Amino acid sequence: MGNFTVELLAEAVEFMDSLDAKTRDKIYYNIRKAQSTNDTELFKKLNDNIWEFRTFYNGKAYRLFSFWDTINSSKTIVIATHGILKKTQKTPKKEINKAEEIRIGYLNNKYKK
């Protein structure tokens, strides 16, 4: 599953910018690790379209929601939509729905060009 590029959309960048440097570094480290290994502790499928980058750091669970896309049918990218600091065991359905809405908007814009 490895060998993909990761792009962060504006909301994902805002989330990352809101974190302290050590937390942000840990999340980026885990993203890089997920790109080269198939580890569901780091990158997990939530439904048909939405995945999450998972980071557990300093007793807190961070999630960066994402989806897959291809460019020119050769380059595979994962688009990170937004992130949360997870407060419960279960991933909030509204966050998965939000990622899905962002995915649909992204794809609609992509194919309008």
GROMACS .gro file of C-alpha atoms in nm:
model
  113
    1MET     CA    1   0.000   0.000   0.000
    2GLY     CA    2   0.300   0.234   0.040
    3ASN     CA    3   0.454   0.471  -0.208
    4PHE     CA    4   0.196   0.745  -0.218
    5THR     CA    5   0.228   1.120  -0.185
    6VAL     CA    6   0.033   1.307   0.082
    7GLU     CA    7  -0.124   1.647   0.024
    8LEU     CA    8  -0.285   1.851   0.300
    9LEU     CA    9  -0.587   2.063   0.217
   10ALA     CA   10  -0.631   2.401   0.390
   11GLU     CA   11  -0.820   2.268   0.693
   12ALA     CA   12  -0.560   1.996   0.751
   13VAL     CA   13  -0.285   2.259   0.735
   14GLU     CA   14  -0.475   2.476   0.986
   15PHE     CA   15  -0.508   2.179   1.220
   16MET     CA   16  -0.137   2.098   1.195
   17ASP     CA   17  -0.045   2.464   1.249
   18SER     CA   18  -0.256   2.470   1.567
   19LEU     CA   19  -0.042   2.198   1.728
   20ASP     CA   20   0.285   2.239   1.914
   21ALA     CA   21   0.602   2.157   1.721
   22LYS     CA   22   0.670   1.820   1.889
   23THR     CA   23   0.316   1.694   1.825
   24ARG     CA   24   0.326   1.817   1.465
   25ASP     CA   25   0.665   1.647   1.411
   26LYS     CA   26   0.528   1.319   1.550
   27ILE     CA   27   0.226   1.330   1.317
   28TYR     CA   28   0.447   1.402   1.014
   29TYR     CA   29   0.680   1.121   1.121
   30ASN     CA   30   0.385   0.879   1.135
   31ILE     CA   31   0.260   0.995   0.794
   32ARG     CA   32   0.604   0.927   0.643
   33LYS     CA   33   0.610   0.586   0.814
   34ALA     CA   34   0.259   0.506   0.681
   35GLN     CA   35   0.381   0.584   0.330
   36SER     CA   36   0.629   0.297   0.343
   37THR     CA   37   0.454   0.039   0.563
   38ASN     CA   38   0.112  -0.120   0.573
   39ASP     CA   39   0.023  -0.051   0.937
   40THR     CA   40  -0.340   0.002   1.039
   41GLU     CA   41  -0.218   0.158   1.364
   42LEU     CA   42  -0.089   0.446   1.150
   43PHE     CA   43  -0.324   0.455   0.851
   44LYS     CA   44  -0.666   0.294   0.876
   45LYS     CA   45  -0.962   0.260   0.643
   46LEU     CA   46  -1.285   0.394   0.798
   47ASN     CA   47  -1.529   0.330   0.513
   48ASP     CA   48  -1.527   0.286   0.133
   49ASN     CA   49  -1.368   0.627   0.073
   50ILE     CA   50  -1.232   0.771   0.396
   51TRP     CA   51  -0.910   0.679   0.577
   52GLU     CA   52  -0.739   0.827   0.878
   53PHE     CA   53  -0.377   0.887   0.972
   54ARG     CA   54  -0.353   0.791   1.337
   55THR     CA   55  -0.110   0.932   1.591
   56PHE     CA   56  -0.110   0.863   1.962
   57TYR     CA   57   0.124   1.105   2.137
   58ASN     CA   58   0.154   1.224   2.498
   59GLY     CA   59  -0.165   1.039   2.591
   60LYS     CA   60  -0.371   1.202   2.316
   61ALA     CA   61  -0.513   1.056   1.995
   62TYR     CA   62  -0.481   1.270   1.684
   63ARG     CA   63  -0.658   1.189   1.360
   64LEU     CA   64  -0.604   1.331   1.013
   65PHE     CA   65  -0.887   1.228   0.780
   66SER     CA   66  -0.806   1.157   0.417
   67PHE     CA   67  -0.899   0.994   0.088
   68TRP     CA   68  -0.717   0.849  -0.214
   69ASP     CA   69  -0.686   1.009  -0.555
   70THR     CA   70  -0.476   0.956  -0.866
   71ILE     CA   71  -0.318   1.205  -1.102
   72ASN     CA   72  -0.269   1.101  -1.465
   73SER     CA   73  -0.352   0.742  -1.361
   74SER     CA   74   0.010   0.695  -1.256
   75LYS     CA   75   0.071   0.902  -0.943
   76THR     CA   76  -0.123   0.802  -0.632
   77ILE     CA   77  -0.190   1.067  -0.372
   78VAL     CA   78  -0.366   1.074  -0.039
   79ILE     CA   79  -0.549   1.399   0.030
   80ALA     CA   80  -0.575   1.493   0.400
   81THR     CA   81  -0.898   1.683   0.457
   82HIS     CA   82  -0.888   1.789   0.823
   83GLY     CA   83  -0.775   1.675   1.165
   84ILE     CA   84  -0.909   1.635   1.516
   85LEU     CA   85  -0.790   1.563   1.864
   86LYS     CA   86  -0.996   1.252   1.936
   87LYS     CA   87  -1.178   1.258   2.269
   88THR     CA   88  -1.368   0.928   2.258
   89GLN     CA   89  -1.294   0.568   2.162
   90LYS     CA   90  -1.515   0.583   1.857
   91THR     CA   91  -1.432   0.811   1.566
   92PRO     CA   92  -1.714   1.070   1.548
   93LYS     CA   93  -1.946   0.999   1.254
   94LYS     CA   94  -1.976   1.372   1.184
   95GLU     CA   95  -1.600   1.391   1.121
   96ILE     CA   96  -1.617   1.102   0.874
   97ASN     CA   97  -1.912   1.274   0.704
   98LYS     CA   98  -1.719   1.601   0.692
   99ALA     CA   99  -1.424   1.425   0.525
  100GLU     CA  100  -1.666   1.270   0.274
  101GLU     CA  101  -1.817   1.612   0.192
  102ILE     CA  102  -1.470   1.761   0.143
  103ARG     CA  103  -1.378   1.464  -0.081
  104ILE     CA  104  -1.687   1.515  -0.298
  105GLY     CA  105  -1.617   1.889  -0.327
  106TYR     CA  106  -1.252   1.820  -0.415
  107LEU     CA  107  -1.344   1.569  -0.686
  108ASN     CA  108  -1.618   1.796  -0.827
  109ASN     CA  109  -1.365   2.081  -0.856
  110LYS     CA  110  -1.102   1.851  -1.004
  111TYR     CA  111  -1.328   1.732  -1.284
  112LYS     CA  112  -1.462   2.079  -1.365
  113LYS     CA  113  -1.114   2.189  -1.474
   0.00000   0.00000   0.00000
